[in-house]
Amino acid sequence: MSTADQIWLNGEFVAWEDAKVHVLTHAMHYGTSVFEGIRAYETERGTGVFRHREHLDRLEASAKLYYMDLPWSKEEMREVTHELIVRNGFKTCYIRPLVWRGHGPMGLNPLDNPVEAMIAVWVWAPYLGEEGKRKGVRARVSSYRRISAQSLIPHAKAGGQYLNSVLAKIESLKSGYDEAILLDDKGHVCEGSGENVFVIKDGVIHTPPQSASILDGISRRSCIQIARDHGYEVVERNVSRAELALADEVFLTGTACELTPLREVDDLAIGDGIPGPITREIQAAFEDALYGRSPQYADWLDLVPVPSGT
Ligand SMILES: Cc1ncc(COP(=O)(O)O)c(C=O)c1O
């Protein structure tokens, strides 16, 4: 991770080292925050933020589900993000907006605590590694189940909910794997610790549906569209654990990992144990979309305006 000079915090651009909150911040104690993970890419037309508006829509939706109004409008946050990227001189970077309940009354009722916001940018390599993207990664099925709608809100990208992903990730790393696959409360395949899952069998692509407690991934939506545009049938349906190991190909999608193939699950090779041809095809098309090389998906990039005088 390479740090930036400035962070946007509650309406002001501040130096990286001055971006501080009080230790009694509600979100630090009870996880009352919502956030997004977004990436911007250097393209021939300038820096483009991938599906920026969709990410801000999901941020607003996550906030709503936790009874928070965004303290700045989505348009203000979008413009501030552009400015932050320019101020930090980044061409390609990761973007992390966070909205949280701040310091105020202690206790579980957060409704009287102020809602605060920040946006940070930094340079971040693909989450499961460049090599992982090329050769595929190894995963285990986690002993932890993905949070369900019976106790939390799988559709929200909320801070406290990520303890579930943190535990699964630690467990997978400590047992020698790169990533965890979580099943949902009914035992169906749900998703990775921070990625959606796609399973390919006999040329058809399958991915768990919204009702399987997934996060509605924006990379997932993009890859579904790309796959359909390439003529593949994509079926959103429950996927059983055994189908992972018996698949021809499996891949993960997420803003952090982009599209990363899975080559093994629970020590069983998937297909030939190397990324397969359909995965490769969709990965290449997705990368073209990310880096603005695909006219068909040009409107997925929100171009950062170049400041006048440069
Ligand atoms: C739990 C979880 N599932 C899936 C995803 C993939 O979502 P997206 O493609 O919007 O980054 C993420 C990442 O945000 C995540 O944290």
CSV table of N, CA and C in Angstrom, one decimal, residues 50-213:
chain,number,residue,atom,x,y,z
A,50,PHE,N,-14.1,3.5,-11.9
A,50,PHE,CA,-14.9,2.4,-12.4
A,50,PHE,C,-16.3,2.4,-11.7
A,51,ARG,N,-17.3,2.6,-12.4
A,51,ARG,CA,-18.7,2.5,-12.0
A,51,ARG,C,-18.9,3.3,-10.7
A,52,HIS,N,-18.4,4.5,-10.7
A,52,HIS,CA,-18.4,5.4,-9.6
A,52,HIS,C,-19.8,5.7,-9.0
A,53,ARG,N,-20.7,6.0,-9.9
A,53,ARG,CA,-22.1,6.3,-9.4
A,53,ARG,C,-22.7,5.1,-8.7
A,54,GLU,N,-22.5,3.9,-9.3
A,54,GLU,CA,-23.1,2.7,-8.7
A,54,GLU,C,-22.5,2.4,-7.3
A,55,HIS,N,-21.2,2.7,-7.2
A,55,HIS,CA,-20.6,2.5,-5.8
A,55,HIS,C,-21.2,3.5,-4.8
A,56,LEU,N,-21.4,4.8,-5.3
A,56,LEU,CA,-22.0,5.8,-4.4
A,56,LEU,C,-23.5,5.4,-4.1
A,57,ASP,N,-24.2,4.9,-5.1
A,57,ASP,CA,-25.5,4.4,-4.8
A,57,ASP,C,-25.6,3.3,-3.7
A,58,ARG,N,-24.6,2.4,-3.8
A,58,ARG,CA,-24.6,1.3,-2.8
A,58,ARG,C,-24.2,1.9,-1.5
A,59,LEU,N,-23.3,2.9,-1.4
A,59,LEU,CA,-22.9,3.5,-0.2
A,59,LEU,C,-24.2,4.1,0.5
A,60,GLU,N,-25.0,4.8,-0.3
A,60,GLU,CA,-26.2,5.5,0.2
A,60,GLU,C,-27.2,4.4,0.7
A,61,ALA,N,-27.3,3.3,-0.1
A,61,ALA,CA,-28.2,2.2,0.3
A,61,ALA,C,-27.7,1.6,1.6
A,62,SER,N,-26.4,1.3,1.8
A,62,SER,CA,-25.9,0.8,3.0
A,62,SER,C,-26.2,1.7,4.2
A,63,ALA,N,-26.0,3.0,4.0
A,63,ALA,CA,-26.2,4.0,5.0
A,63,ALA,C,-27.7,4.0,5.4
A,64,LYS,N,-28.6,3.9,4.4
A,64,LYS,CA,-30.0,3.9,4.7
A,64,LYS,C,-30.4,2.7,5.6
A,65,LEU,N,-29.8,1.6,5.2
A,65,LEU,CA,-30.2,0.4,6.0
A,65,LEU,C,-29.7,0.4,7.4
A,66,TYR,N,-28.7,1.3,7.7
A,66,TYR,CA,-28.3,1.5,9.1
A,66,TYR,C,-28.8,2.8,9.6
A,67,TYR,N,-29.8,3.4,9.0
A,67,TYR,CA,-30.5,4.6,9.6
A,67,TYR,C,-29.6,5.8,9.6
A,68,MET,N,-28.8,5.9,8.5
A,68,MET,CA,-27.9,7.1,8.4
A,68,MET,C,-28.2,7.8,7.1
A,69,ASP,N,-28.2,9.1,7.1
A,69,ASP,CA,-28.3,9.9,5.9
A,69,ASP,C,-26.8,10.3,5.5
A,70,LEU,N,-26.5,10.2,4.2
A,70,LEU,CA,-25.1,10.7,3.9
A,70,LEU,C,-25.0,12.1,4.2
A,71,PRO,N,-24.0,12.5,5.0
A,71,PRO,CA,-23.8,13.9,5.3
A,71,PRO,C,-23.4,14.8,4.2
A,72,TRP,N,-22.9,14.2,3.1
A,72,TRP,CA,-22.7,15.0,1.8
A,72,TRP,C,-23.4,14.3,0.7
A,73,SER,N,-23.9,15.0,-0.3
A,73,SER,CA,-24.6,14.4,-1.4
A,73,SER,C,-23.6,13.5,-2.1
A,74,LYS,N,-24.2,12.5,-2.9
A,74,LYS,CA,-23.4,11.6,-3.7
A,74,LYS,C,-22.6,12.5,-4.7
A,75,GLU,N,-23.2,13.5,-5.3
A,75,GLU,CA,-22.6,14.3,-6.2
A,75,GLU,C,-21.4,15.0,-5.6
A,76,GLU,N,-21.6,15.5,-4.4
A,76,GLU,CA,-20.4,16.2,-3.7
A,76,GLU,C,-19.3,15.2,-3.4
A,77,MET,N,-19.7,14.0,-3.0
A,77,MET,CA,-18.7,13.0,-2.8
A,77,MET,C,-17.9,12.6,-4.0
A,78,ARG,N,-18.7,12.5,-5.1
A,78,ARG,CA,-18.1,12.2,-6.4
A,78,ARG,C,-17.0,13.3,-6.8
A,79,GLU,N,-17.4,14.5,-6.7
A,79,GLU,CA,-16.5,15.6,-7.1
A,79,GLU,C,-15.3,15.7,-6.2
A,80,VAL,N,-15.5,15.5,-4.9
A,80,VAL,CA,-14.4,15.5,-3.9
A,80,VAL,C,-13.5,14.4,-4.2
A,81,THR,N,-14.0,13.2,-4.6
A,81,THR,CA,-13.1,12.1,-5.0
A,81,THR,C,-12.2,12.4,-6.1
A,82,HIS,N,-12.8,13.1,-7.2
A,82,HIS,CA,-12.0,13.5,-8.3
A,82,HIS,C,-10.9,14.4,-7.8
A,83,GLU,N,-11.3,15.4,-7.0
A,83,GLU,CA,-10.3,16.4,-6.5
A,83,GLU,C,-9.2,15.7,-5.7
A,84,LEU,N,-9.6,14.7,-4.9
A,84,LEU,CA,-8.6,14.1,-4.0
A,84,LEU,C,-7.6,13.3,-4.9
A,85,ILE,N,-8.1,12.6,-5.9
A,85,ILE,CA,-7.2,11.9,-6.8
A,85,ILE,C,-6.2,12.9,-7.5
A,86,VAL,N,-6.7,14.0,-7.9
A,86,VAL,CA,-5.8,15.0,-8.6
A,86,VAL,C,-4.8,15.6,-7.5
A,87,ARG,N,-5.3,15.9,-6.3
A,87,ARG,CA,-4.4,16.5,-5.3
A,87,ARG,C,-3.3,15.5,-5.0
A,88,ASN,N,-3.6,14.2,-5.0
A,88,ASN,CA,-2.6,13.3,-4.6
A,88,ASN,C,-1.7,12.8,-5.8
A,89,GLY,N,-2.1,13.3,-7.0
A,89,GLY,CA,-1.3,13.0,-8.2
A,89,GLY,C,-1.3,11.6,-8.6
A,90,PHE,N,-2.4,10.9,-8.3
A,90,PHE,CA,-2.6,9.4,-8.7
A,90,PHE,C,-3.2,9.3,-10.0
A,91,LYS,N,-2.8,8.3,-10.8
A,91,LYS,CA,-3.5,8.0,-12.1
A,91,LYS,C,-4.3,6.8,-11.9
A,92,THR,N,-3.8,5.8,-11.1
A,92,THR,CA,-4.5,4.5,-10.9
A,92,THR,C,-4.5,4.4,-9.3
A,93,CYS,N,-5.6,4.2,-8.7
A,93,CYS,CA,-5.6,4.1,-7.2
A,93,CYS,C,-6.9,3.4,-6.8
A,94,TYR,N,-6.8,3.1,-5.5
A,94,TYR,CA,-8.0,2.5,-4.8
A,94,TYR,C,-8.7,3.7,-4.0
A,95,ILE,N,-10.0,3.6,-3.9
A,95,ILE,CA,-10.7,4.7,-3.3
A,95,ILE,C,-11.6,4.1,-2.1
A,96,ARG,N,-11.5,4.7,-1.0
A,96,ARG,CA,-12.2,4.2,0.2
A,96,ARG,C,-13.1,5.3,0.8
A,97,PRO,N,-14.3,5.4,0.5
A,97,PRO,CA,-15.2,6.3,1.2
A,97,PRO,C,-15.8,5.6,2.4
A,98,LEU,N,-15.9,6.3,3.5
A,98,LEU,CA,-16.4,5.7,4.8
A,98,LEU,C,-17.3,6.7,5.4
A,99,VAL,N,-18.4,6.2,5.9
A,99,VAL,CA,-19.4,7.0,6.6
A,99,VAL,C,-19.7,6.3,7.9
A,100,TRP,N,-19.7,7.1,9.0
A,100,TRP,CA,-19.8,6.4,10.3
A,100,TRP,C,-20.5,7.3,11.4
A,101,ARG,N,-20.9,6.6,12.4
A,101,ARG,CA,-21.4,7.3,13.6
A,101,ARG,C,-20.2,7.7,14.4
A,102,GLY,N,-20.2,9.0,14.7
A,102,GLY,CA,-19.0,9.6,15.4
A,102,GLY,C,-19.2,9.6,16.9
A,103,HIS,N,-18.4,10.4,17.6
A,103,HIS,CA,-18.4,10.6,19.0
A,103,HIS,C,-19.7,11.3,19.4
A,104,GLY,N,-20.3,10.7,20.4
A,104,GLY,CA,-21.6,11.3,20.9
A,104,GLY,C,-22.0,10.4,22.1
A,105,PRO,N,-23.3,10.3,22.3
A,105,PRO,CA,-23.7,9.4,23.4
A,105,PRO,C,-23.2,8.0,23.3
A,106,MET,N,-22.7,7.4,24.4
A,106,MET,CA,-22.3,6.1,24.3
A,106,MET,C,-23.5,5.1,24.5
A,107,GLY,N,-23.4,3.9,24.1
A,107,GLY,CA,-24.5,3.0,24.2
A,107,GLY,C,-24.9,2.6,22.8
A,108,LEU,N,-25.8,1.6,22.8
A,108,LEU,CA,-26.1,1.0,21.5
A,108,LEU,C,-27.0,1.8,20.6
A,109,ASN,N,-27.7,2.8,21.1
A,109,ASN,CA,-28.5,3.6,20.2
A,109,ASN,C,-27.6,4.7,19.6
A,110,PRO,N,-27.4,4.6,18.3
A,110,PRO,CA,-26.5,5.5,17.6
A,110,PRO,C,-27.2,6.8,17.1
A,111,LEU,N,-28.5,6.8,17.2
A,111,LEU,CA,-29.3,7.8,16.4
A,111,LEU,C,-29.0,9.2,16.7
A,112,ASP,N,-28.5,9.5,17.9
A,112,ASP,CA,-28.1,10.9,18.3
A,112,ASP,C,-26.6,11.2,18.0
A,113,ASN,N,-25.9,10.2,17.5
A,113,ASN,CA,-24.5,10.5,17.2
A,113,ASN,C,-24.3,11.1,15.8
A,114,PRO,N,-23.4,12.0,15.7
A,114,PRO,CA,-23.2,12.6,14.3
A,114,PRO,C,-22.8,11.6,13.3
A,115,VAL,N,-23.2,11.8,12.1
A,115,VAL,CA,-22.8,11.0,11.0
A,115,VAL,C,-21.6,11.7,10.3
A,116,GLU,N,-20.5,11.1,10.2
A,116,GLU,CA,-19.3,11.7,9.7
A,116,GLU,C,-18.8,10.9,8.4
A,117,ALA,N,-17.9,11.5,7.7
A,117,ALA,CA,-17.5,10.9,6.4
A,117,ALA,C,-16.1,11.2,6.1
A,118,MET,N,-15.4,10.3,5.4
A,118,MET,CA,-14.1,10.5,4.9
A,118,MET,C,-13.9,9.8,3.6
A,119,ILE,N,-13.0,10.3,2.8
A,119,ILE,CA,-12.6,9.5,1.6
A,119,ILE,C,-11.1,9.5,1.6
A,120,ALA,N,-10.5,8.3,1.4
A,120,ALA,CA,-9.1,8.1,1.3
A,120,ALA,C,-8.8,7.5,0.0
A,121,VAL,N,-7.6,7.8,-0.6
A,121,VAL,CA,-7.1,7.1,-1.8
A,121,VAL,C,-5.7,6.6,-1.6
A,122,TRP,N,-5.4,5.5,-2.1
A,122,TRP,CA,-4.0,5.0,-2.1
A,122,TRP,C,-3.8,4.0,-3.2
A,123,VAL,N,-2.5,3.7,-3.4
A,123,VAL,CA,-2.2,2.8,-4.5
A,123,VAL,C,-2.2,1.4,-3.9
A,124,TRP,N,-3.0,0.5,-4.5
A,124,TRP,CA,-3.1,-0.8,-3.9
A,124,TRP,C,-3.1,-1.9,-5.0
A,125,ALA,N,-2.2,-2.8,-4.8
A,125,ALA,CA,-2.1,-3.9,-5.8
A,125,ALA,C,-3.3,-4.8,-5.7
A,126,PRO,N,-3.6,-5.6,-6.7
A,126,PRO,CA,-4.7,-6.5,-6.6
A,126,PRO,C,-4.7,-7.3,-5.3
A,127,TYR,N,-5.8,-7.4,-4.7
A,127,TYR,CA,-5.9,-8.0,-3.3
A,127,TYR,C,-5.3,-9.4,-3.2
A,128,LEU,N,-5.5,-10.2,-4.2
A,128,LEU,CA,-5.0,-11.6,-4.2
A,128,LEU,C,-3.8,-11.8,-5.1
A,129,GLY,N,-3.1,-10.7,-5.3
A,129,GLY,CA,-1.8,-10.7,-6.0
A,129,GLY,C,-1.9,-10.7,-7.5
A,130,GLU,N,-0.9,-10.2,-8.2
A,130,GLU,CA,-0.8,-10.2,-9.6
A,130,GLU,C,-0.7,-11.7,-10.1
A,131,GLU,N,0.2,-12.4,-9.3
A,131,GLU,CA,0.4,-13.8,-9.7
A,131,GLU,C,-0.9,-14.6,-9.5
A,132,GLY,N,-1.7,-14.3,-8.5
A,132,GLY,CA,-3.0,-14.9,-8.3
A,132,GLY,C,-3.9,-14.7,-9.4
A,133,LYS,N,-3.8,-13.5,-10.0
A,133,LYS,CA,-4.7,-13.2,-11.1
A,133,LYS,C,-4.3,-14.0,-12.4
A,134,ARG,N,-3.0,-14.3,-12.5
A,134,ARG,CA,-2.5,-15.0,-13.6
A,134,ARG,C,-2.6,-16.5,-13.5
A,135,LYS,N,-2.2,-17.0,-12.3
A,135,LYS,CA,-2.2,-18.5,-12.1
A,135,LYS,C,-3.3,-19.0,-11.3
A,136,GLY,N,-4.1,-18.2,-10.7
A,136,GLY,CA,-5.2,-18.7,-9.8
A,136,GLY,C,-4.8,-18.8,-8.4
A,137,VAL,N,-5.7,-18.8,-7.5
A,137,VAL,CA,-5.4,-18.9,-6.0
A,137,VAL,C,-6.1,-20.1,-5.5
A,138,ARG,N,-5.7,-20.5,-4.2
A,138,ARG,CA,-6.2,-21.7,-3.5
A,138,ARG,C,-7.1,-21.2,-2.4
A,139,ALA,N,-8.3,-21.8,-2.3
A,139,ALA,CA,-9.2,-21.4,-1.2
A,139,ALA,C,-9.7,-22.7,-0.4
A,140,ARG,N,-10.2,-22.4,0.7
A,140,ARG,CA,-10.8,-23.4,1.5
A,140,ARG,C,-12.2,-23.0,1.8
A,141,VAL,N,-13.1,-23.9,2.0
A,141,VAL,CA,-14.4,-23.6,2.5
A,141,VAL,C,-14.3,-23.3,4.0
A,142,SER,N,-14.8,-22.1,4.3
A,142,SER,CA,-14.6,-21.6,5.7
A,142,SER,C,-15.5,-22.4,6.7
A,143,SER,N,-15.1,-22.5,7.9
A,143,SER,CA,-16.0,-23.1,8.9
A,143,SER,C,-17.0,-22.0,9.4
A,144,TYR,N,-16.8,-20.8,9.0
A,144,TYR,CA,-17.7,-19.7,9.3
A,144,TYR,C,-18.7,-19.6,8.2
A,145,ARG,N,-20.0,-19.5,8.5
A,145,ARG,CA,-21.0,-19.2,7.5
A,145,ARG,C,-21.1,-17.7,7.3
A,146,ARG,N,-21.4,-17.3,6.1
A,146,ARG,CA,-21.7,-15.9,5.7
A,146,ARG,C,-22.9,-15.4,6.6
A,147,ILE,N,-22.8,-14.2,7.0
A,147,ILE,CA,-23.9,-13.6,7.8
A,147,ILE,C,-25.2,-13.7,7.0
A,148,SER,N,-26.3,-13.9,7.7
A,148,SER,CA,-27.5,-14.0,7.0
A,148,SER,C,-28.5,-12.9,7.4
A,149,ALA,N,-29.5,-12.8,6.6
A,149,ALA,CA,-30.5,-11.7,6.8
A,149,ALA,C,-31.3,-11.9,8.1
A,150,GLN,N,-31.1,-13.0,8.8
A,150,GLN,CA,-31.8,-13.3,10.0
A,150,GLN,C,-31.1,-12.5,11.2
A,151,SER,N,-29.8,-12.1,11.0
A,151,SER,CA,-29.2,-11.4,12.1
A,151,SER,C,-28.5,-10.1,11.6
A,152,LEU,N,-28.2,-10.0,10.3
A,152,LEU,CA,-27.5,-8.8,9.8
A,152,LEU,C,-28.1,-8.5,8.4
A,153,ILE,N,-27.4,-7.7,7.7
A,153,ILE,CA,-27.9,-7.2,6.4
A,153,ILE,C,-26.9,-7.5,5.3
A,154,PRO,N,-26.9,-8.7,4.7
A,154,PRO,CA,-25.9,-9.0,3.7
A,154,PRO,C,-25.8,-8.0,2.6
A,155,HIS,N,-26.9,-7.3,2.3
A,155,HIS,CA,-26.9,-6.3,1.2
A,155,HIS,C,-26.1,-5.1,1.5
A,156,ALA,N,-25.9,-4.8,2.8
A,156,ALA,CA,-25.2,-3.6,3.2
A,156,ALA,C,-23.7,-3.9,3.3
A,157,LYS,N,-22.9,-2.9,3.0
A,157,LYS,CA,-21.5,-3.0,3.1
A,157,LYS,C,-21.1,-2.2,4.4
A,158,ALA,N,-21.3,-2.8,5.5
A,158,ALA,CA,-21.2,-2.2,6.8
A,158,ALA,C,-20.0,-2.7,7.6
A,159,GLY,N,-19.3,-1.8,8.3
A,159,GLY,CA,-18.1,-2.1,9.0
A,159,GLY,C,-18.2,-3.3,9.9
A,160,GLY,N,-19.1,-3.3,10.8
A,160,GLY,CA,-19.2,-4.4,11.8
A,160,GLY,C,-19.5,-5.7,11.2
A,161,GLN,N,-20.1,-5.7,10.1
A,161,GLN,CA,-20.4,-7.0,9.4
A,161,GLN,C,-19.2,-7.7,8.9
A,162,TYR,N,-18.1,-6.9,8.8
A,162,TYR,CA,-16.9,-7.5,8.2
A,162,TYR,C,-16.1,-8.4,9.2
A,163,LEU,N,-16.5,-8.4,10.5
A,163,LEU,CA,-15.9,-9.3,11.4
A,163,LEU,C,-16.0,-10.8,10.9
A,164,ASN,N,-17.1,-11.0,10.2
A,164,ASN,CA,-17.4,-12.3,9.6
A,164,ASN,C,-16.3,-12.6,8.5
A,165,SER,N,-16.1,-11.7,7.7
A,165,SER,CA,-15.0,-11.9,6.6
A,165,SER,C,-13.6,-12.0,7.2
A,166,VAL,N,-13.4,-11.2,8.3
A,166,VAL,CA,-12.1,-11.1,8.9
A,166,VAL,C,-11.8,-12.5,9.5
A,167,LEU,N,-12.7,-13.1,10.2
A,167,LEU,CA,-12.5,-14.4,10.8
A,167,LEU,C,-12.3,-15.5,9.7
A,168,ALA,N,-13.1,-15.4,8.7
A,168,ALA,CA,-12.9,-16.4,7.6
A,168,ALA,C,-11.5,-16.2,6.9
A,169,LYS,N,-11.1,-15.0,6.7
A,169,LYS,CA,-9.8,-14.7,6.1
A,169,LYS,C,-8.7,-15.2,6.9
A,170,ILE,N,-8.7,-14.9,8.2
A,170,ILE,CA,-7.7,-15.3,9.1
A,170,ILE,C,-7.6,-16.9,9.1
A,171,GLU,N,-8.7,-17.5,9.2
A,171,GLU,CA,-8.8,-19.0,9.2
A,171,GLU,C,-8.1,-19.5,8.0
A,172,SER,N,-8.5,-19.0,6.8
A,172,SER,CA,-7.9,-19.5,5.6
A,172,SER,C,-6.4,-19.3,5.5
A,173,LEU,N,-5.9,-18.1,5.9
A,173,LEU,CA,-4.5,-17.9,5.8
A,173,LEU,C,-3.7,-18.8,6.8
A,174,LYS,N,-4.3,-18.9,8.0
A,174,LYS,CA,-3.6,-19.7,9.0
A,174,LYS,C,-3.6,-21.2,8.7
A,175,SER,N,-4.5,-21.6,7.8
A,175,SER,CA,-4.5,-23.0,7.4
A,175,SER,C,-3.8,-23.2,6.1
A,176,GLY,N,-3.2,-22.1,5.6
A,176,GLY,CA,-2.3,-22.3,4.4
A,176,GLY,C,-3.0,-22.0,3.1
A,177,TYR,N,-4.1,-21.3,3.0
A,177,TYR,CA,-4.8,-21.0,1.8
A,177,TYR,C,-4.7,-19.5,1.5
A,178,ASP,N,-5.1,-19.1,0.3
A,178,ASP,CA,-5.1,-17.7,0.0
A,178,ASP,C,-6.4,-17.0,0.4
A,179,GLU,N,-7.5,-17.8,0.3
A,179,GLU,CA,-8.8,-17.1,0.5
A,179,GLU,C,-9.8,-18.1,1.0
A,180,ALA,N,-10.9,-17.6,1.6
A,180,ALA,CA,-12.0,-18.4,2.1
A,180,ALA,C,-13.2,-18.3,1.2
A,181,ILE,N,-13.9,-19.4,1.1
A,181,ILE,CA,-15.2,-19.4,0.5
A,181,ILE,C,-16.2,-19.6,1.6
A,182,LEU,N,-17.2,-18.7,1.8
A,182,LEU,CA,-18.2,-18.9,2.8
A,182,LEU,C,-19.4,-19.5,2.3
A,183,LEU,N,-20.0,-20.4,3.0
A,183,LEU,CA,-21.4,-20.9,2.6
A,183,LEU,C,-22.4,-20.0,3.3
A,184,ASP,N,-23.6,-20.0,2.7
A,184,ASP,CA,-24.6,-19.2,3.4
A,184,ASP,C,-25.3,-20.0,4.5
A,185,ASP,N,-26.2,-19.5,5.2
A,185,ASP,CA,-26.8,-20.2,6.4
A,185,ASP,C,-27.5,-21.5,6.0
A,186,LYS,N,-27.8,-21.7,4.7
A,186,LYS,CA,-28.4,-22.9,4.3
A,186,LYS,C,-27.4,-23.9,3.7
A,187,GLY,N,-26.2,-23.5,3.7
A,187,GLY,CA,-25.1,-24.4,3.2
A,187,GLY,C,-24.8,-24.3,1.8
A,188,HIS,N,-25.4,-23.3,1.1
A,188,HIS,CA,-25.1,-23.1,-0.3
A,188,HIS,C,-23.8,-22.2,-0.4
A,189,VAL,N,-23.1,-22.3,-1.5
A,189,VAL,CA,-21.9,-21.4,-1.7
A,189,VAL,C,-22.4,-20.0,-1.8
A,190,CYS,N,-21.7,-19.1,-1.0
A,190,CYS,CA,-22.2,-17.7,-1.0
A,190,CYS,C,-21.1,-16.8,-1.7
A,191,GLU,N,-20.0,-16.6,-1.0
A,191,GLU,CA,-19.0,-15.8,-1.7
A,191,GLU,C,-17.7,-15.9,-0.9
A,192,GLY,N,-16.6,-15.2,-1.4
A,192,GLY,CA,-15.4,-15.2,-0.8
A,192,GLY,C,-15.4,-14.2,0.4
A,193,SER,N,-14.3,-13.9,1.1
A,193,SER,CA,-14.3,-13.0,2.2
A,193,SER,C,-14.6,-11.6,1.7
A,194,GLY,N,-14.3,-11.3,0.4
A,194,GLY,CA,-14.6,-10.0,-0.1
A,194,GLY,C,-14.8,-10.1,-1.6
A,195,GLU,N,-15.3,-11.2,-2.1
A,195,GLU,CA,-15.5,-11.4,-3.5
A,195,GLU,C,-16.7,-12.2,-3.8
A,196,ASN,N,-17.3,-12.0,-5.0
A,196,ASN,CA,-18.4,-12.9,-5.4
A,196,ASN,C,-17.8,-14.1,-6.2
A,197,VAL,N,-18.5,-15.2,-6.3
A,197,VAL,CA,-18.0,-16.4,-6.9
A,197,VAL,C,-18.8,-16.8,-8.2
A,198,PHE,N,-18.1,-17.3,-9.2
A,198,PHE,CA,-18.7,-17.8,-10.4
A,198,PHE,C,-18.1,-19.2,-10.6
A,199,VAL,N,-19.0,-20.1,-11.0
A,199,VAL,CA,-18.7,-21.5,-11.2
A,199,VAL,C,-19.1,-21.8,-12.7
A,200,ILE,N,-18.1,-22.4,-13.4
A,200,ILE,CA,-18.4,-22.7,-14.8
A,200,ILE,C,-18.4,-24.2,-15.0
A,201,LYS,N,-19.5,-24.7,-15.6
A,201,LYS,CA,-19.6,-26.2,-15.9
A,201,LYS,C,-20.2,-26.3,-17.3
A,202,ASP,N,-19.5,-27.1,-18.1
A,202,ASP,CA,-20.0,-27.4,-19.5
A,202,ASP,C,-20.4,-26.1,-20.2
A,203,GLY,N,-19.6,-25.1,-20.1
A,203,GLY,CA,-19.8,-23.9,-20.8
A,203,GLY,C,-20.8,-22.9,-20.3
A,204,VAL,N,-21.5,-23.3,-19.2
A,204,VAL,CA,-22.5,-22.4,-18.6
A,204,VAL,C,-21.9,-21.8,-17.3
A,205,ILE,N,-22.2,-20.6,-17.1
A,205,ILE,CA,-21.7,-19.9,-15.9
A,205,ILE,C,-22.8,-19.8,-14.9
A,206,HIS,N,-22.5,-20.2,-13.6
A,206,HIS,CA,-23.4,-20.1,-12.5
A,206,HIS,C,-22.9,-19.2,-11.4
A,207,THR,N,-23.8,-18.5,-10.8
A,207,THR,CA,-23.3,-17.7,-9.7
A,207,THR,C,-24.5,-17.6,-8.7
A,208,PRO,N,-24.1,-17.6,-7.4
A,208,PRO,CA,-25.2,-17.5,-6.3
A,208,PRO,C,-26.1,-16.3,-6.5
A,209,PRO,N,-27.4,-16.4,-6.2
A,209,PRO,CA,-28.3,-15.3,-6.4
A,209,PRO,C,-28.3,-14.4,-5.2
A,210,GLN,N,-29.0,-13.2,-5.3
A,210,GLN,CA,-29.1,-12.3,-4.2
A,210,GLN,C,-29.6,-12.9,-2.9
A,211,SER,N,-30.5,-13.9,-3.1
A,211,SER,CA,-31.1,-14.5,-2.0
A,211,SER,C,-30.2,-15.4,-1.2
A,212,ALA,N,-29.0,-15.7,-1.7
A,212,ALA,CA,-28.0,-16.5,-1.0
A,212,ALA,C,-27.1,-15.6,-0.1
A,213,SER,N,-27.6,-14.4,0.3
A,213,SER,CA,-26.9,-13.5,1.3
A,213,SER,C,-25.6,-12.9,0.7
